[in-house]
Coordinates of C-alpha atoms and ligand atoms in Angstrom, one line a residue:
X1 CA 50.9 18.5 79.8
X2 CA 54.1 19.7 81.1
X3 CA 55.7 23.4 81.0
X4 CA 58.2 21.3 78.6
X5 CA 55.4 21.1 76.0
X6 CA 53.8 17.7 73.9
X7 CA 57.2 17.3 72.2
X8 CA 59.4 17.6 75.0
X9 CA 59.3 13.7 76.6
X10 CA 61.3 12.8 73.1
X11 CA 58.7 9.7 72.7
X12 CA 58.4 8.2 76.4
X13 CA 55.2 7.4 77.2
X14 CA 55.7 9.0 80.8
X15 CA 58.0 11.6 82.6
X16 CA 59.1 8.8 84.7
X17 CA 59.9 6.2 82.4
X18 CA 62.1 9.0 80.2
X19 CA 63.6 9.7 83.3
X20 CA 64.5 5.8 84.1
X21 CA 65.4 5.3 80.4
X22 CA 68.4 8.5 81.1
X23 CA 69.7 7.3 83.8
X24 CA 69.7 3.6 82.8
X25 CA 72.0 4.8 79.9
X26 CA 74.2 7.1 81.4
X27 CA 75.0 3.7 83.9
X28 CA 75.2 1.1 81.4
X29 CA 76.9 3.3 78.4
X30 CA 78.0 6.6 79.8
X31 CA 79.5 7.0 83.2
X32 CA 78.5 4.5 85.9
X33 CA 80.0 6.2 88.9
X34 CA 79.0 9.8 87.4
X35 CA 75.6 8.6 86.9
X36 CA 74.9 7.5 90.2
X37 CA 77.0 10.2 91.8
X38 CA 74.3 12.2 89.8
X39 CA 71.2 10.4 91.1
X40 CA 72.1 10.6 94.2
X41 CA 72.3 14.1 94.2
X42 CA 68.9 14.5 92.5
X43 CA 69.7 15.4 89.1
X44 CA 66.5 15.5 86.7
X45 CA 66.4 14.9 83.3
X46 CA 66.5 18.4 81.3
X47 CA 64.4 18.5 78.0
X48 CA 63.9 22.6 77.6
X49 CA 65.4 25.8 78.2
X50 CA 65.2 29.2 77.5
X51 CA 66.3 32.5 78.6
X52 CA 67.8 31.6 82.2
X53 CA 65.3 28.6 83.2
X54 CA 66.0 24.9 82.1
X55 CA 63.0 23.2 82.6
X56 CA 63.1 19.3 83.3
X57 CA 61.2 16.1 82.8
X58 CA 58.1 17.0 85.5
X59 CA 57.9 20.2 83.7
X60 CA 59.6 21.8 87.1
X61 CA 61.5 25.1 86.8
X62 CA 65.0 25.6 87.3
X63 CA 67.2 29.5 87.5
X64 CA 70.1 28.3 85.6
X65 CA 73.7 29.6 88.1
X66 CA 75.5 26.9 87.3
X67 CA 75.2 28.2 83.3
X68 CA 76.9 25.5 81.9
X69 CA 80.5 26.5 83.3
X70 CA 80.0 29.7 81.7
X71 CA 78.7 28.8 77.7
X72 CA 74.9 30.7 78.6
X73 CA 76.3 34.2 78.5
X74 CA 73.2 35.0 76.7
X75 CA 71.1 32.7 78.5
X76 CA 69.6 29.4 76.6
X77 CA 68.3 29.4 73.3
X78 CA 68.4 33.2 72.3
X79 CA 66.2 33.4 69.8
X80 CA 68.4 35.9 67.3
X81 CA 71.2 33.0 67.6
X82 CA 69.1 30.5 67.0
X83 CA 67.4 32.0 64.1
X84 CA 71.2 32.8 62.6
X85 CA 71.9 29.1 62.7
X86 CA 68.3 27.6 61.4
X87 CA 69.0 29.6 58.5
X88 CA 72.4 28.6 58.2
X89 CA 71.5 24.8 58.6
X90 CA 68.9 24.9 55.4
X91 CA 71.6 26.1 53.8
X92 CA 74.9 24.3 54.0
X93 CA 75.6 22.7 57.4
X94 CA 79.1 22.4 57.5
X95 CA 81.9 23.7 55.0
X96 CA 83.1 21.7 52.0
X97 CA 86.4 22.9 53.2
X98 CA 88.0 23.1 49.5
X99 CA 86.2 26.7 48.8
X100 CA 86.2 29.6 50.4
X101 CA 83.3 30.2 54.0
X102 CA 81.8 33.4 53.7
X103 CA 81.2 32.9 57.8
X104 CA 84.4 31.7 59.0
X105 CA 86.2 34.9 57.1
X106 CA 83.6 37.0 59.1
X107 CA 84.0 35.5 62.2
X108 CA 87.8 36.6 62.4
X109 CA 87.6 40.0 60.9
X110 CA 85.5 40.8 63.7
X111 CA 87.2 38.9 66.4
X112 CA 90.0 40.9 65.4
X113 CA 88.1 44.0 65.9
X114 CA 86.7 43.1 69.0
X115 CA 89.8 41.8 70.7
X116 CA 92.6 43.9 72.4
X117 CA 95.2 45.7 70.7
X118 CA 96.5 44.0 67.4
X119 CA 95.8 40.6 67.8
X120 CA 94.5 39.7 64.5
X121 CA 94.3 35.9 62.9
X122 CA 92.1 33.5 64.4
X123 CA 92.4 29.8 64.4
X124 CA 88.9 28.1 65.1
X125 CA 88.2 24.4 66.8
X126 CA 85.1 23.1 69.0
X127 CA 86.2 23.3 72.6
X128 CA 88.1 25.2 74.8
X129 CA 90.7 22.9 75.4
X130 CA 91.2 22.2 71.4
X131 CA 91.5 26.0 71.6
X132 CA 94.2 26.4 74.7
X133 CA 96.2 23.2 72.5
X134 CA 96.3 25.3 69.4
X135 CA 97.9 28.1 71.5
X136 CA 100.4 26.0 73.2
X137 CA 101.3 24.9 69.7
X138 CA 101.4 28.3 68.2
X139 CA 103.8 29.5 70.9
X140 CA 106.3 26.5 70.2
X141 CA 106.3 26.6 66.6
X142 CA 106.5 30.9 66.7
X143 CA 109.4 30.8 69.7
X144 CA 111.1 27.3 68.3
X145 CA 111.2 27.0 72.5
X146 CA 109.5 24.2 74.6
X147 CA 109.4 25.1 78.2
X148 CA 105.6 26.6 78.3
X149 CA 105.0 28.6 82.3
X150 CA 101.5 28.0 83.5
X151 CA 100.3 28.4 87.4
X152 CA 99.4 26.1 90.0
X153 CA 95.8 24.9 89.9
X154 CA 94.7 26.3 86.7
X155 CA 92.2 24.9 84.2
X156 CA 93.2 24.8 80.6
X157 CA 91.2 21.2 79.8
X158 CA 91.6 18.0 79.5
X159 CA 93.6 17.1 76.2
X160 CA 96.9 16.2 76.6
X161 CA 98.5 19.8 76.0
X162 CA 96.1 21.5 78.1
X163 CA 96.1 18.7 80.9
X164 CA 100.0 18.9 80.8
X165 CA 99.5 22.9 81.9
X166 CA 96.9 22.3 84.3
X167 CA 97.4 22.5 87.8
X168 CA 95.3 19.4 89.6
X169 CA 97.2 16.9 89.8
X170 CA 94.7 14.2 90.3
X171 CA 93.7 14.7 87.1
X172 CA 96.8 14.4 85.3
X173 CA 98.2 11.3 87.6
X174 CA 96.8 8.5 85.8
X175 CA 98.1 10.4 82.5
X176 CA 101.6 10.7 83.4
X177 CA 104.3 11.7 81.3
X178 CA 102.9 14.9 79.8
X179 CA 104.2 17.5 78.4
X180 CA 107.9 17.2 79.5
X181 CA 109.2 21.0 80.3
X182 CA 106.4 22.9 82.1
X183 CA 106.8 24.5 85.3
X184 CA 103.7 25.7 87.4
X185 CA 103.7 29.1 89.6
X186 CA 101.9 30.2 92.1
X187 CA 98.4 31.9 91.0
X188 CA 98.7 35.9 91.2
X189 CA 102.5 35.8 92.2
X190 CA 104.2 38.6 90.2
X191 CA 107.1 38.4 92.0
X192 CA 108.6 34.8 90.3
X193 CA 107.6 35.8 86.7
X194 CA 110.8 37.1 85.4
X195 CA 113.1 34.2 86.5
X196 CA 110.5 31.7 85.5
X197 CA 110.1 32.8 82.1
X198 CA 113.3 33.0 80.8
X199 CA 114.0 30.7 78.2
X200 CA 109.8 30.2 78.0
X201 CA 107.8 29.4 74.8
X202 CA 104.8 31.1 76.7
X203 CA 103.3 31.9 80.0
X204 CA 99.6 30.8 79.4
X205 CA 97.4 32.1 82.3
X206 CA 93.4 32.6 83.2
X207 CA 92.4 36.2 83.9
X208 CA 90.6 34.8 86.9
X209 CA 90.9 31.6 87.8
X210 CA 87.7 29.9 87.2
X211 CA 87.8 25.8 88.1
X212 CA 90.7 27.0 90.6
X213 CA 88.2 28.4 92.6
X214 CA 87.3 32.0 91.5
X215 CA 91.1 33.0 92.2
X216 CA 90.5 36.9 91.5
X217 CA 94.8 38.2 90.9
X218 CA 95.8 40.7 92.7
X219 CA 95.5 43.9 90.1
X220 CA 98.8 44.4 87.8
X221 CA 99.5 40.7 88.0
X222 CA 98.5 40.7 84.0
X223 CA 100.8 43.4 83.4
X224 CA 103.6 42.1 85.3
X225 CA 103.1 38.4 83.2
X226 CA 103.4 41.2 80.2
X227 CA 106.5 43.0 81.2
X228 CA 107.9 39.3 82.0
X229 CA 107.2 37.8 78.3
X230 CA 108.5 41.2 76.8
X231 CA 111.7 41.0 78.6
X232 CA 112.1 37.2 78.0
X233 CA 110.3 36.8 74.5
X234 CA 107.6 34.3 75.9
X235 CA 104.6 34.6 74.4
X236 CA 101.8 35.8 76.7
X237 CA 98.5 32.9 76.5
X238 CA 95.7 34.6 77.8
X239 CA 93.0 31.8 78.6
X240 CA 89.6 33.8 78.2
X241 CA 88.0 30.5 77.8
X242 CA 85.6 31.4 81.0
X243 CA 86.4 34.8 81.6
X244 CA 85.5 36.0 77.9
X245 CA 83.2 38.0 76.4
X246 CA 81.5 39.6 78.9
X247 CA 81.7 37.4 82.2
X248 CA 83.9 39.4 84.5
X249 CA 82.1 42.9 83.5
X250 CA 84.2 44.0 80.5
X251 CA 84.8 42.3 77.1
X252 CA 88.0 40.8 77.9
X253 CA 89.4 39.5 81.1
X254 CA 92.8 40.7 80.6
X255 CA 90.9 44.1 79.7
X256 CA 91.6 44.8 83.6
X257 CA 95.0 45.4 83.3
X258 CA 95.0 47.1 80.2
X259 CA 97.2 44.3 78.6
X260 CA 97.4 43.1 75.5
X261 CA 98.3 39.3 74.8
X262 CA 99.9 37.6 72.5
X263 CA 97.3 35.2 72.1
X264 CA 93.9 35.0 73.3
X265 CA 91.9 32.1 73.8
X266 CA 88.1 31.5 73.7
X267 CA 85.2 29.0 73.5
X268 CA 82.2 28.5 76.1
X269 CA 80.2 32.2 75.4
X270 CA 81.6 32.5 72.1
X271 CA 78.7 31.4 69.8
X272 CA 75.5 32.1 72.3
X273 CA 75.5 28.8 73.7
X274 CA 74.3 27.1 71.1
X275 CA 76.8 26.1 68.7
X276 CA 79.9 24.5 70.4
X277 CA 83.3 26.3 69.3
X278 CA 86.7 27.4 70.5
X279 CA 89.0 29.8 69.1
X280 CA 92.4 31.0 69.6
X281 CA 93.0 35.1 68.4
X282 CA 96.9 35.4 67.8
X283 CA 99.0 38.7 66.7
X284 CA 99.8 38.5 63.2
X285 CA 103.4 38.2 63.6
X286 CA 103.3 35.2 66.3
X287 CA 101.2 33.6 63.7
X288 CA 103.5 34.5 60.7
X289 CA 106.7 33.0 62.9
X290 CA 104.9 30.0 63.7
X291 CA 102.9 29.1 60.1
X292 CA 103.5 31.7 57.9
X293 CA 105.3 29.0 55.5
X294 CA 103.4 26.0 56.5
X295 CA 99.5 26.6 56.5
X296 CA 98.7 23.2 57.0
X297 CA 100.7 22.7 60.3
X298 CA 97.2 22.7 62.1
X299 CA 94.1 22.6 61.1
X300 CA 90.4 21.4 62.1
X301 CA 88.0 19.2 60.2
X302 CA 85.2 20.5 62.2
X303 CA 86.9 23.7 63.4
X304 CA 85.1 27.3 62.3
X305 CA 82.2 25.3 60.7
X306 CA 79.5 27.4 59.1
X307 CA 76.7 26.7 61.8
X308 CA 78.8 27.6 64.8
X309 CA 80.8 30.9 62.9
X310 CA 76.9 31.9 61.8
X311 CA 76.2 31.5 66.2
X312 CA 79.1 33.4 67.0
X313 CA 78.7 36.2 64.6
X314 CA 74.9 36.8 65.9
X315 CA 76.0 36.1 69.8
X316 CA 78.9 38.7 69.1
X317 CA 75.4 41.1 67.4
X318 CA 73.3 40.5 70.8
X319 CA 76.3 41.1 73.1
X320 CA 76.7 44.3 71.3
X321 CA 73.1 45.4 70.4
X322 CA 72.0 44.7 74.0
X323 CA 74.9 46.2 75.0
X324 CA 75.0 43.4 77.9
X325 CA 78.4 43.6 79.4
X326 CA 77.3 47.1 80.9
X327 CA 74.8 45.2 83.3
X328 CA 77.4 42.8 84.7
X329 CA 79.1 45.1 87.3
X330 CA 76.0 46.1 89.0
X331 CA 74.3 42.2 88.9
X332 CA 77.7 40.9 89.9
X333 CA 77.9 43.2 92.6
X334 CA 74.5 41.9 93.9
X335 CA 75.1 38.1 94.1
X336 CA 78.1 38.8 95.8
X337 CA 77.3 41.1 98.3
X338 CA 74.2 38.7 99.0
X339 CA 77.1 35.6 99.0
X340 CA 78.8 37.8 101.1
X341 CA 76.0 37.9 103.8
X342 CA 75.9 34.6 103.8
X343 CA 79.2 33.9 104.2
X344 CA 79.1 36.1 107.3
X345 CA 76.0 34.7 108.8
X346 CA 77.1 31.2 108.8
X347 CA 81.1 31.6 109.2
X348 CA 80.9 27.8 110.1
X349 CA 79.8 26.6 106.4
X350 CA 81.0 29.1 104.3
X351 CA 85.3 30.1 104.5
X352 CA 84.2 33.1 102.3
X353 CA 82.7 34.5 98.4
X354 CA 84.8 35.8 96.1
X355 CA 84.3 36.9 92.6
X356 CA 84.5 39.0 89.5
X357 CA 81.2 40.2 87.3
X358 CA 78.9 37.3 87.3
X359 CA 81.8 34.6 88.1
X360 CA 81.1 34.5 91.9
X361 CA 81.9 31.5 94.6
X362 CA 81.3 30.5 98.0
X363 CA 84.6 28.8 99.2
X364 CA 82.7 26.2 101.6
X365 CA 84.9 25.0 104.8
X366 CA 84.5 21.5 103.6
X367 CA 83.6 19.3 100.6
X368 CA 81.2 17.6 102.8
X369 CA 79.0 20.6 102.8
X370 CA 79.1 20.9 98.8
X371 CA 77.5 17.6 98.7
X372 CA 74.2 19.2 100.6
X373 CA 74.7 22.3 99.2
X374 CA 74.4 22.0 95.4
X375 CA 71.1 19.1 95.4
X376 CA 69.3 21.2 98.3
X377 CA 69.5 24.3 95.7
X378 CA 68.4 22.1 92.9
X379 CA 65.3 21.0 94.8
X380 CA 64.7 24.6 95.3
X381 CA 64.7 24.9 91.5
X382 CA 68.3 26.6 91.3
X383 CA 71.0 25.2 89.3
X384 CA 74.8 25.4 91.0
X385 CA 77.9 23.8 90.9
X386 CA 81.0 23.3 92.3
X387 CA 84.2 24.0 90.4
X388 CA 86.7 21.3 88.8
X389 CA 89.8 22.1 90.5
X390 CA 88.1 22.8 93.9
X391 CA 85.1 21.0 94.9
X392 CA 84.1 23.1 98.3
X393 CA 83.8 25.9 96.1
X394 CA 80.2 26.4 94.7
X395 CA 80.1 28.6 91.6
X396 CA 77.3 31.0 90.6
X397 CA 78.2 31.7 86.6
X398 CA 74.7 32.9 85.4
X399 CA 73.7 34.4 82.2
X400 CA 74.7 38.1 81.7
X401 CA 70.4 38.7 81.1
X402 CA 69.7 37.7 85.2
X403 CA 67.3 39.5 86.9
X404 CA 68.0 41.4 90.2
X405 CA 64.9 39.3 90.8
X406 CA 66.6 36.0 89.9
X407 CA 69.9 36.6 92.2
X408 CA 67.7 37.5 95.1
X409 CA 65.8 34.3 94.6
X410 CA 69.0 32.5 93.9
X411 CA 70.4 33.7 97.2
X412 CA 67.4 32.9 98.9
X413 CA 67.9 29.6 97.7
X414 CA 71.8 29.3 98.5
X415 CA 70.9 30.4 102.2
X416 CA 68.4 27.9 102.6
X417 CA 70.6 25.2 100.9
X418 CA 73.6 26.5 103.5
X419 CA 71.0 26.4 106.7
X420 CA 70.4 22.4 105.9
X421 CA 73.8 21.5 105.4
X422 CA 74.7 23.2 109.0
X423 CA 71.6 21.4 110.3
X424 CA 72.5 18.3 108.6
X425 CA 75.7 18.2 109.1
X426 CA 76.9 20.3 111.8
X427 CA 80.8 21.7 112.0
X428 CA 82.8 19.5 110.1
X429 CA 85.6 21.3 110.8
X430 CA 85.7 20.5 114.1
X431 CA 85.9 24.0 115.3
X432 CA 83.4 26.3 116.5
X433 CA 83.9 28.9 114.1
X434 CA 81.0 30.8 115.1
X435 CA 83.0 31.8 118.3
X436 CA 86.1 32.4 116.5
X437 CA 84.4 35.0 114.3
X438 CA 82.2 36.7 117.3
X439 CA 85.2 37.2 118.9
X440 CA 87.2 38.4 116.1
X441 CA 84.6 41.5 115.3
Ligands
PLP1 C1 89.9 28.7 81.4 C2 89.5 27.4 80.7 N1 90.2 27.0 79.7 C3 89.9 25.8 79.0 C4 88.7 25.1 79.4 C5 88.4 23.9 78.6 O1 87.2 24.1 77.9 P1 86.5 22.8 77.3 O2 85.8 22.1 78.4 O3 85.5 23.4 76.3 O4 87.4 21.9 76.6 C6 87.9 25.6 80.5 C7 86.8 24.8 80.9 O5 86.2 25.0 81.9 C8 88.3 26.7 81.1 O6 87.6 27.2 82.2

């Protein structure tokens, strides 16, 4: 019997053939090209998880860094979430939506507790991106402007609203026209706010920049993007889709500058990782301006349902009760002076690491060595990824429960991943590095 238990195969007589059956429908019905880019790269088949380990078909371990892009902030499964919803599915799954959800009323009140300053009414969907397109709404409808200020390679999502104000282009080229009047700064620039924004429905901006590559702003940046909208009556979009609830070592993101938005948006973390949800958390008076006479402007079938709100509201108990955003400093500290020893031990793989709390990344020299990288660390039983908007950059986005234990054996594991590729590989860059840097120090 596997770690995965009796249950776990889901009725294939074999770990192999459930494995075969996977991948033969993620080719013929998914993603072709995904699924074989996937094989290739040794990608199991994952039937169980708790806590921070996934565990796959063969009943073979796995520390989860890659985290699922940031949703496992309290690691798989947690048992007082999961409870939460159980009970809430025996007793009504989702909301009749012509009375009145005890869940979805509590869910904002304490979002609006929890938030910064006086944002206040909440507007729930499933996904971040439904969460970032609510918010560019919001800010047209409350300014009656168009022109929305976003910055170059950001990650807002893939619906047309949120693709139109992300930066990569290749994924908006096939898509083209967008969202006609949005203009795209550079990342951590305070210097072009003011001009920029002037006549702007909204500057919407990541605290850190997570599929940009763990793009850590220089400190103030927040507060100059709030001076900016205050002087040009923008409406400052926080995107705390990723940097939320706990991941950069305080609550909020923007938290570092001491700012307050004018809206705030969330999913990933939000409800434990179990539930899927996205929310937007707007001041009462942006949300007055924009739908205070039309209610109905936009709304959610599936949005705030009673088994994600019941998720959230017992993630939101754990984060407090285990008080588990203290932690994140001192962990984050330790994967990323470990990355940073890397880094400086081979200077010919990796250009540097770079992070904030438990978002860290290894900016590799070249894609190539991502390639190596992330299936070498999953044969070591280590999950990792590389980031949307920048694919030589490998993320480690663990739960906020890890382990010193568990970075130190997912270093281990990113060394020996970063040894093969240089052995494999060699310098794809051409230059010898390694000289460059001895001489350097
Ligand atoms: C900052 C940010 N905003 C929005 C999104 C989109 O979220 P989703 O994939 O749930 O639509 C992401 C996803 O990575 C994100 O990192």
């Amino acid at each position: 019997m596997s770690a995965a238990g009796p249950n776990a195969l889901y009725g294939a007589p074999s770990p192999q053939a459930l494995y075969d059956e996977a991948y033969e429908n993620y080719r013929a019905y998914l993603n072709p090209p995904l699924a074989r880019v996937m094989k290739l790269s040794g990608s199991p088949v994952e039937v169980r998880a708790s806590g921070t380990t996934i565990w796959d078909h063969a009943g073979k371990a796995y520390l989860d860094f890659a985290g699922g892009y940031g949703v496992f902030t309290l690691g798989h499964s947690h048992p007082r979430v999961v409870a939460a919803v159980r009970e809430q599915l025996e007793r009504m799954s989702l909301s009749g939506k012509t009375m009145f959800d005890p869940l979805v009323g509590r869910l904002a009140k304490r979002l609006a507790e929890i938030t910064p300053g006086d944002l206040a009414i909440s507007f729930f969907a499933n996904s971040g991106t439904e969460a970032v397109e609510g918010a560019l709404k919001l800010a047209r409808a409350a300014t009656g402007r168009t022109k929305v200020v976003a910055t170059q390679n950001a990650f807002h999502g893939k619906t047309l609203g949120a693709l139109s104000v992300s930066g990569r282009d290749a994924y908006k080229a096939p898509f083209a026209p967008l969202l006609a009047d949005v203009v795209h700064l550079p990342y951590g620039d305070s210097a072009v706010l003011a001009s920029a924004l002037a006549d702007a429905a909204a500057f919407v901006v990541e605290p850190v920049q997570g599929e940009g590559g763990i793009v850590v702003p220089p400190l103030g940046y927040l507060s100059a993007a709030r001076a900016a909208c205050d002087a040009s009556g923008a409406l400052l979009i926080a995107d705390e889709v990723q940097t939320g609830l706990g991941r950069c070592g305080m609550l909020f993101g923007c938290e570092r500058d001491g700012i307050v938005p004018d809206v705030l948006t969330l999913a990933k973390g939000l409800s434990g990782g179990v539930v899927p949800i996205g929310a937007y958390v707007a001041r009462r008076t942006v949300w007055e301006a924009a739908y205070g006479r039309a209610p109905l402007l936009h709304t959610s079938t599936f949005g705030g349902n009673p088994l994600a709100c019941a998720a959230a509201l017992a993630a939101l108990d754990v984060l407090r009760d285990d008080d588990l955003v203290r932690s994140v400093h001192a962990r984050g500290r330790r994967l990323l002076q470990g990355a940073h020893r890397i880094a400086a031990a081979y200077p010919e793989v990796v250009r540097e690491a770079r992070g904030l709390g438990l978002l860290v990344g290894v900016e590799l020299r070249s894609e190539g060595y991502a390639g190596t990288i992330v299936p070498e660390m999953l044969k070591s039983g280590v999950t990792a990824a590389w980031t949307l908007n920048m694919q030589r950059m490998i993320r480690l986005e663990p739960p906020l429960i890890v382990t010193d234990a568990e970075i130190d054996t997912a270093l281990a594991a990113l060394r020996a991943a970063v040894e093969v590729a240089r052995e494999r590989l060699g310098d794809l860059n051409g230059a010898n590095v390694t000289e460059h840097s001895r001489a350097s120090t």
